Coordinates of C-alpha atoms in Angstrom, one line a residue:
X1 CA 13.4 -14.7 -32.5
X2 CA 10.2 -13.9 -31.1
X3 CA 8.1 -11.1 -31.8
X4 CA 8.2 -10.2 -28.0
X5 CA 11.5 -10.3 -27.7
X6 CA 12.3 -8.0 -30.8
X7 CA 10.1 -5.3 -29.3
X8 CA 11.7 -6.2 -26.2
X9 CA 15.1 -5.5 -27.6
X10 CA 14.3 -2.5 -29.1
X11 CA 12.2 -0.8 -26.8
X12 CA 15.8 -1.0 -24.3
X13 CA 17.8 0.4 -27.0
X14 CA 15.5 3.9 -26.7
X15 CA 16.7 6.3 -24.4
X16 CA 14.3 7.9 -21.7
X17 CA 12.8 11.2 -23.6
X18 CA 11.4 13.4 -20.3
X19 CA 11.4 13.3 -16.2
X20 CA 14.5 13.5 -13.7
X21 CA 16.2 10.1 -16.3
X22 CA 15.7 12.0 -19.6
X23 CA 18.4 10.9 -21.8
X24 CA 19.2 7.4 -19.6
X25 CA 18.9 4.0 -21.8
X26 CA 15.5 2.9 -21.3
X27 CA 15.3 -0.2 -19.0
X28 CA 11.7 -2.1 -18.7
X29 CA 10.2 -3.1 -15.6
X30 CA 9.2 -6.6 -14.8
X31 CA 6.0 -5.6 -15.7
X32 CA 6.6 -4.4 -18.6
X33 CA 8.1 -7.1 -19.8
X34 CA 5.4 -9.4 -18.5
X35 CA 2.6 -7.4 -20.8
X36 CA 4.9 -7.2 -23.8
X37 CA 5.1 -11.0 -24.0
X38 CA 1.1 -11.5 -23.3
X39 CA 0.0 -8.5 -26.2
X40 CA 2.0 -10.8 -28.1
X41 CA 1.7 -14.1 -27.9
X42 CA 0.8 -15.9 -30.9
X43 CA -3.2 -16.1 -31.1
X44 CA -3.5 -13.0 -29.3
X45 CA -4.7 -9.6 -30.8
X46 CA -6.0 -7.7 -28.3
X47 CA -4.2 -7.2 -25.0
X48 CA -5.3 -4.8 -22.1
X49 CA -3.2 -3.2 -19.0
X50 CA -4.8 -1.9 -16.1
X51 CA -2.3 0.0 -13.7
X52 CA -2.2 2.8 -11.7
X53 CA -1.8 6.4 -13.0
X54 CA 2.2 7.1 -13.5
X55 CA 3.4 4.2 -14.1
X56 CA 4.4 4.5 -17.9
X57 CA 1.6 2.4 -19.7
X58 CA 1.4 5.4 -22.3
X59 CA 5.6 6.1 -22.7
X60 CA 5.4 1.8 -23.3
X61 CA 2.9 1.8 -25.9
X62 CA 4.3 4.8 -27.9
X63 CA 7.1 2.7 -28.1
X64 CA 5.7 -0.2 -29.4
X65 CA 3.7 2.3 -31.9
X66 CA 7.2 3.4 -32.7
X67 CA 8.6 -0.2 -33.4
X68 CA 5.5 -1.3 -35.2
X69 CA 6.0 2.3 -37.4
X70 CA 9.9 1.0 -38.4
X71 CA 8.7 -2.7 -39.0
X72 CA 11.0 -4.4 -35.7
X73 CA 8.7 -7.0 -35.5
X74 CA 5.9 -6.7 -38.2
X75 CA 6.8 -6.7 -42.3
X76 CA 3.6 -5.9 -43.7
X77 CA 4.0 -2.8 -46.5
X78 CA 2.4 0.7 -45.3
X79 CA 1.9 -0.2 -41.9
X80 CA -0.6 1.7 -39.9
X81 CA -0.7 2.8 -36.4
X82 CA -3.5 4.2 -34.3
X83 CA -3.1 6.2 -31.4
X84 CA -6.5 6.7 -30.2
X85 CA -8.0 8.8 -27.3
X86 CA -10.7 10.8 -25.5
X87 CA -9.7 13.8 -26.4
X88 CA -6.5 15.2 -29.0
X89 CA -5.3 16.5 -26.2
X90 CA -4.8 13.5 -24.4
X91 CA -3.5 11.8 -27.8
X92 CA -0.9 14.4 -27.4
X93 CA 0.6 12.5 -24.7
X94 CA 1.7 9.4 -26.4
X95 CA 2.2 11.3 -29.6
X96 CA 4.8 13.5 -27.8
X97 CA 6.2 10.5 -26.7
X98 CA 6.9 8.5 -29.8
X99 CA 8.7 12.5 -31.1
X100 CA 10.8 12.0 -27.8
X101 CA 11.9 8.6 -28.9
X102 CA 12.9 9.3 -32.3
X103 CA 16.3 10.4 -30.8
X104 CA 17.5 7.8 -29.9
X105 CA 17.3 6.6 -33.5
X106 CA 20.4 6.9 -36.3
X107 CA 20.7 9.5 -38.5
X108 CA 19.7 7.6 -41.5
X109 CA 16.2 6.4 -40.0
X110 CA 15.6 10.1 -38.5
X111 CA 15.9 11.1 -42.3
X112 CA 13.5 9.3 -43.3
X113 CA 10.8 10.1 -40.8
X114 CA 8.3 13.2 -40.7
X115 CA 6.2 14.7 -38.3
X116 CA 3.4 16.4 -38.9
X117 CA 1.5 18.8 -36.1
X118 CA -1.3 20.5 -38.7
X119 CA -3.9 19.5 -39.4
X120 CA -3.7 16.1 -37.6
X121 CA -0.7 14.8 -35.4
X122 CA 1.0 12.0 -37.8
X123 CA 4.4 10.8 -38.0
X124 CA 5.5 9.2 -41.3
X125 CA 8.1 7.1 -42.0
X126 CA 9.1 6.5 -45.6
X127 CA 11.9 3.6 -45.4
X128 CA 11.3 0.0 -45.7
X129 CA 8.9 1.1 -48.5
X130 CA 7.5 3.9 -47.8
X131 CA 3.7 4.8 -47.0
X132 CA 3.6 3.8 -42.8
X133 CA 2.2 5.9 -40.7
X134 CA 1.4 6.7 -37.0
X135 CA -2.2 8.9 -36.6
X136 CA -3.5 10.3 -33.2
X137 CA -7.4 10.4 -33.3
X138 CA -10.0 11.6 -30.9
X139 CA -12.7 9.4 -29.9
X140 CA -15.2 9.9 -32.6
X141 CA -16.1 6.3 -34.0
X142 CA -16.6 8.2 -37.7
X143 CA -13.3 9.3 -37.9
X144 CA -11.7 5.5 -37.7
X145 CA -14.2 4.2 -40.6
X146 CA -12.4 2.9 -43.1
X147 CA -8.8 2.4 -41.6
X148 CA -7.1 -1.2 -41.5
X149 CA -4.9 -0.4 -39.0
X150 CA -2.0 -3.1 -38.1
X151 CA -1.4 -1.4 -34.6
X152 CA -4.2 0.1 -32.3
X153 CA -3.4 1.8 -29.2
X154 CA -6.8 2.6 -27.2
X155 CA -5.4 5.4 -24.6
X156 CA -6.9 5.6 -21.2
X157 CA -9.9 3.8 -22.0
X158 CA -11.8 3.2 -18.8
X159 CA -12.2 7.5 -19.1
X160 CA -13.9 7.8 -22.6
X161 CA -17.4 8.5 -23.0
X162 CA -19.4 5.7 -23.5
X163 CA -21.4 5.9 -26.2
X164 CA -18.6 7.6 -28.6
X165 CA -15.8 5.4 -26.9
X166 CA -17.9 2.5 -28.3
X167 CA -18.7 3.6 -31.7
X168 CA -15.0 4.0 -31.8
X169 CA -13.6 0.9 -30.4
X170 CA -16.1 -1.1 -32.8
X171 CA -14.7 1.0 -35.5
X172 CA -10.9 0.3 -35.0
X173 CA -11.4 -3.3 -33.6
X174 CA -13.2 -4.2 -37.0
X175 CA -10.4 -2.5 -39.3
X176 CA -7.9 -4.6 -37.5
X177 CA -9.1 -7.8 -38.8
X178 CA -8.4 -6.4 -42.5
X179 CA -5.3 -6.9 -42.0
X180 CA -4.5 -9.1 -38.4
X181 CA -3.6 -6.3 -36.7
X182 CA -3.2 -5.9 -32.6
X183 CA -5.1 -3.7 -30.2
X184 CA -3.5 -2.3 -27.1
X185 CA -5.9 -1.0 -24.6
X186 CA -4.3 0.5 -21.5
X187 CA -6.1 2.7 -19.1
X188 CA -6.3 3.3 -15.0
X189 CA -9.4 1.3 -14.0
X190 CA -13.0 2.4 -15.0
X191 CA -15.1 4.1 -12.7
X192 CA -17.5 0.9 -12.9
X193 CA -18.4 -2.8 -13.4
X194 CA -20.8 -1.6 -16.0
X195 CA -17.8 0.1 -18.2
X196 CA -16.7 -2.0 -22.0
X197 CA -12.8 -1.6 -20.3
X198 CA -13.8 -3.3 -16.8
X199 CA -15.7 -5.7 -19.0
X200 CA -13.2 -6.1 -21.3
X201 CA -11.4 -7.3 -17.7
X202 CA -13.8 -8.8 -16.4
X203 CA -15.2 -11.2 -19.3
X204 CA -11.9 -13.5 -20.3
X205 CA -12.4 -14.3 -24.3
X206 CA -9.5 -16.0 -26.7
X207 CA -7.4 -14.3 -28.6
X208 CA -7.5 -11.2 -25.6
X209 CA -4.5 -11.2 -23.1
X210 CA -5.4 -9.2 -19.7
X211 CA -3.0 -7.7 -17.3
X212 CA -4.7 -6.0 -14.1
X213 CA -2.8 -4.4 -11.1
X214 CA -5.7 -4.0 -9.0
X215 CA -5.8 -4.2 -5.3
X216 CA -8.8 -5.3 -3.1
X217 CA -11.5 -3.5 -2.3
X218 CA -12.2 -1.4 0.9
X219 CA -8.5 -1.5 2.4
X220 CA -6.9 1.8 3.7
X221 CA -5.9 4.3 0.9
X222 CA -2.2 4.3 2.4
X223 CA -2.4 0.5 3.1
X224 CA 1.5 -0.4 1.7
X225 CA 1.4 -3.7 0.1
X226 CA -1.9 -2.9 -1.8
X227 CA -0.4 0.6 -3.0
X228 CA 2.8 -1.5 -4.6
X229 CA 0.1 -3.6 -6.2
X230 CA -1.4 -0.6 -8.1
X231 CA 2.0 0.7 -8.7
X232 CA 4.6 -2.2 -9.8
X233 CA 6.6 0.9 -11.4
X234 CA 7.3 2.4 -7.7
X235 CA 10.0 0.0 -7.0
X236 CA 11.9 0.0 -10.3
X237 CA 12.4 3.8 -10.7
X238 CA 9.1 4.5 -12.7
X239 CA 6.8 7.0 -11.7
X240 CA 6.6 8.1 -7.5
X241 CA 8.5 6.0 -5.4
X242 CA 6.2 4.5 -2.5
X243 CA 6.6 6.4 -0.2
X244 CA 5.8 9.7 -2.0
X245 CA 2.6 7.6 -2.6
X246 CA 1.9 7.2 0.6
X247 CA 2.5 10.4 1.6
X248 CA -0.1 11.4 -1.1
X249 CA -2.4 8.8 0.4
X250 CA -2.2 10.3 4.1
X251 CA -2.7 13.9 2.4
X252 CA -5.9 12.5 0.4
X253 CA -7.8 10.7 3.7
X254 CA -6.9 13.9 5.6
X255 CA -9.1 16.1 2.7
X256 CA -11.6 13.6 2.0
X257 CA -14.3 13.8 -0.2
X258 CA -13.6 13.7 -4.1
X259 CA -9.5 14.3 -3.2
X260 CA -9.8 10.8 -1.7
X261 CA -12.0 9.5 -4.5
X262 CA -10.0 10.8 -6.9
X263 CA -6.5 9.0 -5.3
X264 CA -8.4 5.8 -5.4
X265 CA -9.1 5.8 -9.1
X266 CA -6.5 6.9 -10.1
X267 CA -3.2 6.1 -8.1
X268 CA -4.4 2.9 -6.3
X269 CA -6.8 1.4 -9.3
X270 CA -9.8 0.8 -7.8
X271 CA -12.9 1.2 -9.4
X272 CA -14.8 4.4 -7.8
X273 CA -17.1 6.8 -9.3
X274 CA -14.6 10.3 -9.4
X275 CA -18.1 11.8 -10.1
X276 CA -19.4 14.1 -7.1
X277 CA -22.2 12.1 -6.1
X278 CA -23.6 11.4 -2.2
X279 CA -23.0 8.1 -0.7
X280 CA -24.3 6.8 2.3
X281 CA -20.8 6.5 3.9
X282 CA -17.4 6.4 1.8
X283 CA -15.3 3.3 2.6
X284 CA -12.5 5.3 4.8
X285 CA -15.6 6.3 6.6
X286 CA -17.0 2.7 7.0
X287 CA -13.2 1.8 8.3
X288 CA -13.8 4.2 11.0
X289 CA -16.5 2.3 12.5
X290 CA -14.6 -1.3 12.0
X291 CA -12.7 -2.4 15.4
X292 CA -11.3 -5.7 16.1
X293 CA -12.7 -5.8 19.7
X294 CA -16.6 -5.5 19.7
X295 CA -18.9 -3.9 22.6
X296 CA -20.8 -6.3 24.4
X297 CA -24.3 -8.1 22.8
X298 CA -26.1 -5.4 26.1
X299 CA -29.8 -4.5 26.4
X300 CA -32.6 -5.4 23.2
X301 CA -31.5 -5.8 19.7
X302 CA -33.0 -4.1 16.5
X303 CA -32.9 -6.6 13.6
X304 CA -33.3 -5.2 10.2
X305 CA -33.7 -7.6 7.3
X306 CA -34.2 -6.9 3.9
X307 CA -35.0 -9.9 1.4
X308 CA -33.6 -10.5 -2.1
X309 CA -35.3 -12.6 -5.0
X310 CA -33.8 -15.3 -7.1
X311 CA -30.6 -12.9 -7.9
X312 CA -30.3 -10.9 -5.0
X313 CA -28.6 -11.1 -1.9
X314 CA -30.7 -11.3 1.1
X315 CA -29.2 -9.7 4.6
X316 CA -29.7 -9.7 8.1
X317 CA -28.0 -6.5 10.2
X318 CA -28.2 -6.9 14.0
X319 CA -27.8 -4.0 16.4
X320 CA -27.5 -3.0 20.1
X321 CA -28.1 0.0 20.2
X322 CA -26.9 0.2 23.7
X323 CA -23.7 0.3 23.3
X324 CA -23.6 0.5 19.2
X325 CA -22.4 -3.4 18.2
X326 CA -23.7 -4.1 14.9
X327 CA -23.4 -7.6 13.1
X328 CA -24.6 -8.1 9.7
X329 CA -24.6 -11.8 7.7
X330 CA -26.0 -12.3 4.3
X331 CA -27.0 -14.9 2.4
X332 CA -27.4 -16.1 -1.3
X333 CA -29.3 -19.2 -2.8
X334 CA -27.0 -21.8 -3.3
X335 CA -27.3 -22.3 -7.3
X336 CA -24.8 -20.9 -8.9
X337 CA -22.6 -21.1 -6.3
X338 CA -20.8 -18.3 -5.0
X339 CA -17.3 -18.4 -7.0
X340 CA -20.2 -18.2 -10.5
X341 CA -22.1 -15.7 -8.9
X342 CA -19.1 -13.2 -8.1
X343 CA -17.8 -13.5 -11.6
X344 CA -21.2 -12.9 -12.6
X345 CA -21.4 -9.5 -10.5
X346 CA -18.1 -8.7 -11.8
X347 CA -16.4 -8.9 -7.7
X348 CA -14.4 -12.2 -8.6
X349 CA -13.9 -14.5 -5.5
X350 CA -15.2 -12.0 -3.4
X351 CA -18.2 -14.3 -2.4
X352 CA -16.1 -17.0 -1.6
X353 CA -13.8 -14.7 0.8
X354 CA -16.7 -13.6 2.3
X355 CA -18.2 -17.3 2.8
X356 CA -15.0 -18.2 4.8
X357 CA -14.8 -15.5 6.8
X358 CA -18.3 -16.4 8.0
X359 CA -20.0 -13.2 6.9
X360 CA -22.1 -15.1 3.9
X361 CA -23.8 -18.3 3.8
X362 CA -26.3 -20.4 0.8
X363 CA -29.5 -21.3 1.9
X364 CA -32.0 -23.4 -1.1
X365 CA -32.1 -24.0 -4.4
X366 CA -32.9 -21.0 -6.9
X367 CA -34.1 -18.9 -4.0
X368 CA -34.0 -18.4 -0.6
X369 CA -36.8 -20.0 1.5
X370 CA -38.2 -16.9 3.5
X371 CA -39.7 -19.1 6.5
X372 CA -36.5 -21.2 6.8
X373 CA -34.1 -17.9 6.2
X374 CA -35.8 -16.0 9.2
X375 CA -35.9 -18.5 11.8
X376 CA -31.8 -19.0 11.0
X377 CA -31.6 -14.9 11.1
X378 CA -33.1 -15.6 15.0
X379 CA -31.0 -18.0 16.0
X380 CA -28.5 -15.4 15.1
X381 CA -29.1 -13.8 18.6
X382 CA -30.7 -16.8 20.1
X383 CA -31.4 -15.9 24.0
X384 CA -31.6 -11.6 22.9
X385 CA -34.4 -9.5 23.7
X386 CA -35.1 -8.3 20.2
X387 CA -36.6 -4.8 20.4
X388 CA -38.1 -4.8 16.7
X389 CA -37.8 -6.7 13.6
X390 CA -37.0 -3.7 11.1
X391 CA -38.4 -4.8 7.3
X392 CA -39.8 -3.3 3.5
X393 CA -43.0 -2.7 3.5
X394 CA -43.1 -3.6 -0.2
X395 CA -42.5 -7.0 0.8
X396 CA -44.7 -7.3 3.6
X397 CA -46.9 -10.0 2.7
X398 CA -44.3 -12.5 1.8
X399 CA -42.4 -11.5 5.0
X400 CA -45.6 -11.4 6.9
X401 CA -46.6 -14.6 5.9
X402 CA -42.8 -16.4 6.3
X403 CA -42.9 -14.7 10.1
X404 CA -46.2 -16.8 11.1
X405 CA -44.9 -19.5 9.3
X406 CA -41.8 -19.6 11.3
X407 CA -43.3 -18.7 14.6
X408 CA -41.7 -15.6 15.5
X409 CA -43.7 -13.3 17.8
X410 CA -41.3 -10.4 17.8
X411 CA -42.8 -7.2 17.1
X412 CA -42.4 -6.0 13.2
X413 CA -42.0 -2.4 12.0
X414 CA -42.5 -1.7 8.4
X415 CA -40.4 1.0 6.5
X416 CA -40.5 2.6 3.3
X417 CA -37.4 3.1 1.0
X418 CA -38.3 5.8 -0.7
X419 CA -38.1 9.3 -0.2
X420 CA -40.2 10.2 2.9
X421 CA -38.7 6.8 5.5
X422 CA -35.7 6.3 3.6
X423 CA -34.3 10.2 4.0
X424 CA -35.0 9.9 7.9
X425 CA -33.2 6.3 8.0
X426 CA -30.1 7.3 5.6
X427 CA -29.8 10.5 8.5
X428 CA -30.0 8.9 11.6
X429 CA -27.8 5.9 10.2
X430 CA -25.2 8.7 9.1
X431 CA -25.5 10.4 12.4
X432 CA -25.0 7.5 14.3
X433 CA -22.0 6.4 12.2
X434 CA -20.7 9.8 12.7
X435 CA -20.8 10.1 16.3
X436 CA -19.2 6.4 16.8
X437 CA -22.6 4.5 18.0
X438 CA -21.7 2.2 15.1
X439 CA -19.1 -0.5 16.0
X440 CA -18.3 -3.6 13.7
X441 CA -15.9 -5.9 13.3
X442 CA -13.6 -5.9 10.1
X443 CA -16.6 -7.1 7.2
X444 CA -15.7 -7.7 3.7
X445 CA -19.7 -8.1 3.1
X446 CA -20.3 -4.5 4.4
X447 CA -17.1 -2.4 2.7
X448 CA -18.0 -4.6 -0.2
X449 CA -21.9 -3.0 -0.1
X450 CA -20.9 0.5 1.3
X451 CA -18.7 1.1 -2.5
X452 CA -21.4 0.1 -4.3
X453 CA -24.2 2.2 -2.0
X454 CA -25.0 5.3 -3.0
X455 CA -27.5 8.3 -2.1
X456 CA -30.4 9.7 -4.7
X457 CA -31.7 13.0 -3.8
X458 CA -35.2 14.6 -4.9
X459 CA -35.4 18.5 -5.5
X460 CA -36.3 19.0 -1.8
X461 CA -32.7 17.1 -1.0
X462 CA -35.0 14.1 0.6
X463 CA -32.1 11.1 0.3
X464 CA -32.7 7.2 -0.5
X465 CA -30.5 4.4 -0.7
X466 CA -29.5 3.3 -4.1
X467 CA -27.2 1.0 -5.9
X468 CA -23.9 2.6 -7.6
X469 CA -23.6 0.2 -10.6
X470 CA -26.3 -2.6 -11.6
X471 CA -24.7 -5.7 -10.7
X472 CA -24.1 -4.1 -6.9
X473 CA -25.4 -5.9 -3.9
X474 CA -26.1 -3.3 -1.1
X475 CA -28.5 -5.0 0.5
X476 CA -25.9 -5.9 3.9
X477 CA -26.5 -1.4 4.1
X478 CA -30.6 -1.4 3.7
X479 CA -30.8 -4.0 6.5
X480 CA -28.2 -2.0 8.4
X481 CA -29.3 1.5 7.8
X482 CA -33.3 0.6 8.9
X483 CA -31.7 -1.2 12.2
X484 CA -29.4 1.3 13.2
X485 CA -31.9 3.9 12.2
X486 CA -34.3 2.3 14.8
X487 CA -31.8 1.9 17.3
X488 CA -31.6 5.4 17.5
X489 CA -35.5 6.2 17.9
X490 CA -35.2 3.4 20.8
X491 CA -33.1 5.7 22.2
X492 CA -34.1 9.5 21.2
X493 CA -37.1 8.4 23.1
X494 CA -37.6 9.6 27.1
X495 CA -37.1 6.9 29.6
X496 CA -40.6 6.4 31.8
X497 CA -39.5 7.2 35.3
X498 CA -42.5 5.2 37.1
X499 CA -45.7 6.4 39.0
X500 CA -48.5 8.9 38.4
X501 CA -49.3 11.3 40.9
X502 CA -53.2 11.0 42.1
X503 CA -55.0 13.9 42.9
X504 CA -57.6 13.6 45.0

C-alpha cells in the first residue's frame, strides 16, 4: 500500500476536533487528497500548498504530523516532527490541533502519548519504541540547529520574516537530509514575487511537489469562479461556504483601503502587499475606469511613451482627453520570448495572454529599436491630431535622436519622474481617474502594472511612481500617468475667445 494512501486512511479515521462538525469523522476534500498524494510521491521531499485562508491546510498537516508521530506510514526509530512557525503563538494552532486529534485514538495509544505545554509545546509518544516526538518552534534558524527531523511542517510561510524565516528554513531543510525526511510548507500566498514561498512556487525544482490555488490577477474581489479557486474547501463543507465569501467580498470593496487588501491576501490568494503603503490606484479602483464600450478617438491626443532597455517593457499610453479614452500597448524585444520572459518575472503566461488579446507586441532582437518602435507607436493613431508627445527626460537624447530619425514633427514635452514632475503627474492622473475622465477598455497589461505600481513619498509628502516588487513592469502606468496628466493641463487651460480690442 502506498504511503499516500496509509496517511490517506488514517487521516479519515480522525474525527473533526473543533467548528460547527466537532466530533464528525473526518472526510478529505478533493484537494486534500490531491496534495497528500503529490507530498508523497516517491522522489519527492518537499511539497508546498498555497490556498486561501480557512480552508484547513494547518488541521491537514497536524494530521499528517500526527500519523508521522505514530509511524502510519514511516518506520524509522525516534521519529521526529517539526512544527515550525512565525511566532509560538501561531505554532499553537497546529499544535492544538494534533491534542484535538488524539481523541479519536484507542485507549492503549492515548496511554502512551504525552503532552507537554512548559517549557516548549511537545507531544511524545513512547510506543513502537519509544523516543518520537512532535516540537513546535518559532522562527529562529538557531533553535532548529542540530535537529534531523523526519517530518517538517513550515506553517504559514509566505508571513515570516525574511531574514529569520530563511535562517530557519535552511536550518530544518538541511536536518532533513540526515535522515530523508519530508518538508511540508503550506501558507496563504506571500505578499510578493520577491518572497522564498512565492519562489519556492514560482521556480519548479525535482524532488519539490507544488499545489497553488491561485486565481488571476486584477478580477473583481467578489468575482465567483475565481473566489472557488482560492477556496476549493467552500464547496465540500470546509471553512465559509461561498457565498459567505462573497458577502465578505462585497463588505471588503465597500470599505476599501487595507480591508480590501487584506481580503485579497488572505481569502482570495493573491499576492498583495497587506502593508499600508500608497499606490497610484488599487486594482478595484483601476476596474472602475474599465468599460467595454469606449468614448469616441474626439479632438487632439496626448501620447505618453516611456522606453525600456534590454529587460524592460517599453509602453505607449494614448489619450483623448476630450472625452477621457485612454489606450495603452506595450511592447518587449522579442528574445526570450514572452512565455520565458513571464516566468522569468514571476507572472507565468501572463505575457502571452496579453499578446493575444492585442495589448503586447515584440519588436527586435535583444532590444527594442527606438526609431522603428516610435514610428509603430504613430501609426497607432494614424490620421489624429496629436497634441504632445509626453516622454523622460532622462532619456531624452536617445528619444530625441530616434524622433528625427523617424520623422516625427509632433511637438515633445519632457517630464521628470522624480519628486517635483512626478508628484504633479501622479495627482492629476489620480484626479482624473477619480472624477471618471479616464475610460479604458478591459486591459490585462494595465491591471497587471497598476498591482505592481506603487507611490514613494519624501518628507514633504511630494509622490513618485515606483515599482512594488523588482521584477514588476509598470511602465504601461508612467506612460499613462504623464499622458493623462497632460491631458488635463490641455484642459485646465482657458480657451482663447478671438480678437483684441484696439484702442485708438
Amino acid at each position: 500500500m502506498k504511503n499516500s494512501t496509509k496517511a490517506i486512511k488514517f487521516l479519515e479515521s480522525l474525527k473533526i476536533p473543533e467548528g460547527p462538525k466537532a466530533g464528525q469523522a473526518l472526510k478529505l476534500a478533493p484537494f486534500q487528497k490531491q496534495f497528500i498524494r503529490g507530498a508523497m510521491e516517491k522522489g519527492i521531499n518537499i511539497a508546498c500548498l498555497s490556498i486561501g485562508r480557512g480552508n484547513a491546510k494547518t488541521a491537514l498537516s497536524s494530521g499528517l504530523a500526527l500519523g508521522d508521530l505514530l509511524g502510519e506510514w514511516d518506520s524509522q526509530p525516534r521519529r521526529e516532527i517539526i512544527i515550525a512557525a512565525r511566532t509560538r503563538d501561531q505554532g499553537r494552532i497546529a499544535f492544538n490541533f494534533v491534542v484535538g486529534f488524539l481523541d479519536s485514538l484507542s485507549d492503549e495509544i492515548r496511554e502512551q502519548i504525552t503532552v507537554r505545554k512548559s517549557p516548549r509545546l511537545e507531544i511524545e509518544f513512547d510506543g513502537d519504541g519509544g523516543g518520537h516526538i512532535i516540537r513546535v518552534i518559532a522562527a529562529d534558524g538557531k533553535s532548529a540547529l542540530g535537529t534531523a527531523p523526519t517530518l517538517v511542517i513550515m506553517d504559514e510561510r509566505g508571513h515570516w520574516m525574511i531574514e529569520q524565516g530563511d535562517a530557519l528554513e535552511a536550518a530544518l531543510i538541511s536536518g532533513l537530509h540526515k535522515r530523508g525526511g519530508r518538508a511540508l510548507i503550506i501558507s496563504t500566498s506571500a505578499p510578493d514575487d520577491t518572497h522564498p514561498f512565492s519562489r519556492w512556487l514560482d521556480e519548479p525544482q525535482d524532488g519539490v511537489y507544488i499545489q497553488e490555488h491561485r486565481p488571476s490577477s486584477g478580477l473583481p474581489a467578489d468575482d465567483l469562479e475565481s473566489l472557488e479557486q482560492a477556496n476549493p474547501g467552500a464547496k465540500c463543507g470546509i471553512g465559509a461556504d461561498l457565498k459567505t465569501l462573497e458577502r465578505e467580498a462585497k463588505r471588503a470593496i465597500a470599505r476599501g483601503g487595507s480591508a480590501l487588501t487584506s481580503f485579497r491576501l488572505y481569502n482570495r490568494n493573491e499576492r498583495v502587499s497587506d502593508a499600508n503603503r500608497d499606490v497610484v490606484l488599487t486594482v478595484d479602483e483601476w476596474l472602475a475606469c474599465e468599460a467595454s464600450n469606449l468614448p469616441p478617438r474626439q479632438g487632439q491626443v496626448v501620447i505618453g511613451v516611456d522606453l525600456g532597455g534590454s529587460a524592460s517593457m517599453s509602453a505607449a499610453a494614448f489619450y483623448w482627453p476630450e472625452t477621457g479614452r485612454l489606450e495603452c500597448v506595450g511592447t518587449f524585444p522579442s528574445n526570450p520570448g514572452l512565455l520565458d520572459r513571464g516566468q522569468r518575472d514571476g507572472v507565468g503566461d501572463r505575457y502571452v495572454e496579453m499578446n493575444r488579446r492585442g495589448e503586447l507586441g515584440t519588436l527586435g532582437d535583444q532590444t527594442v529599436p527606438i526609431a522603428a518602435w516610435l514610428s509603430h507607436t504613430m501609426n497607432h493613431v494614424e490620421g489624429q491630431t496629436v497634441a504632445a508627445i509626453i516622454a523622460d527626460r532622462f532619456k531624452q537624447a536617445e528619444l530625441g535622436e530616434a524622433i528625427q530619425a523617424a520623422g516625427i514633427r509632433s511637438p515633445v514635452i519632457w517630464r521628470g519622474t522624480g519628486w517635483r514632475d512626478g508628484n504633479e503627474d501622479v495627482e492629476r492622473f489620480q484626479r482624473a481617474a477619480y472624477d471618471g475622465q479616464v475610460i479604458s477598455t478591459p486591459s490585462l497589461l494595465l491591471r497587471s502594472a497598476f498591482a505592481d505600481a506603487v507611490v514613494l513619498r519624501d518628507p514633504a509628502n511630494n509622490a513618485k511612481l515606483a515599482k512594488g516588487r523588482s521584477r514588476g513592469r509598470i511602465d504601461p502606468v508612467q506612460a499613462s500617468v504623464i499622458a493623462v496628466a497632460e491631458g488635463a493641463r490641455i484642459m485646465a487651460r482657458p480657451l482663447h475667445k478671438g480678437g483684441r480690442m484696439a484702442w485708438g
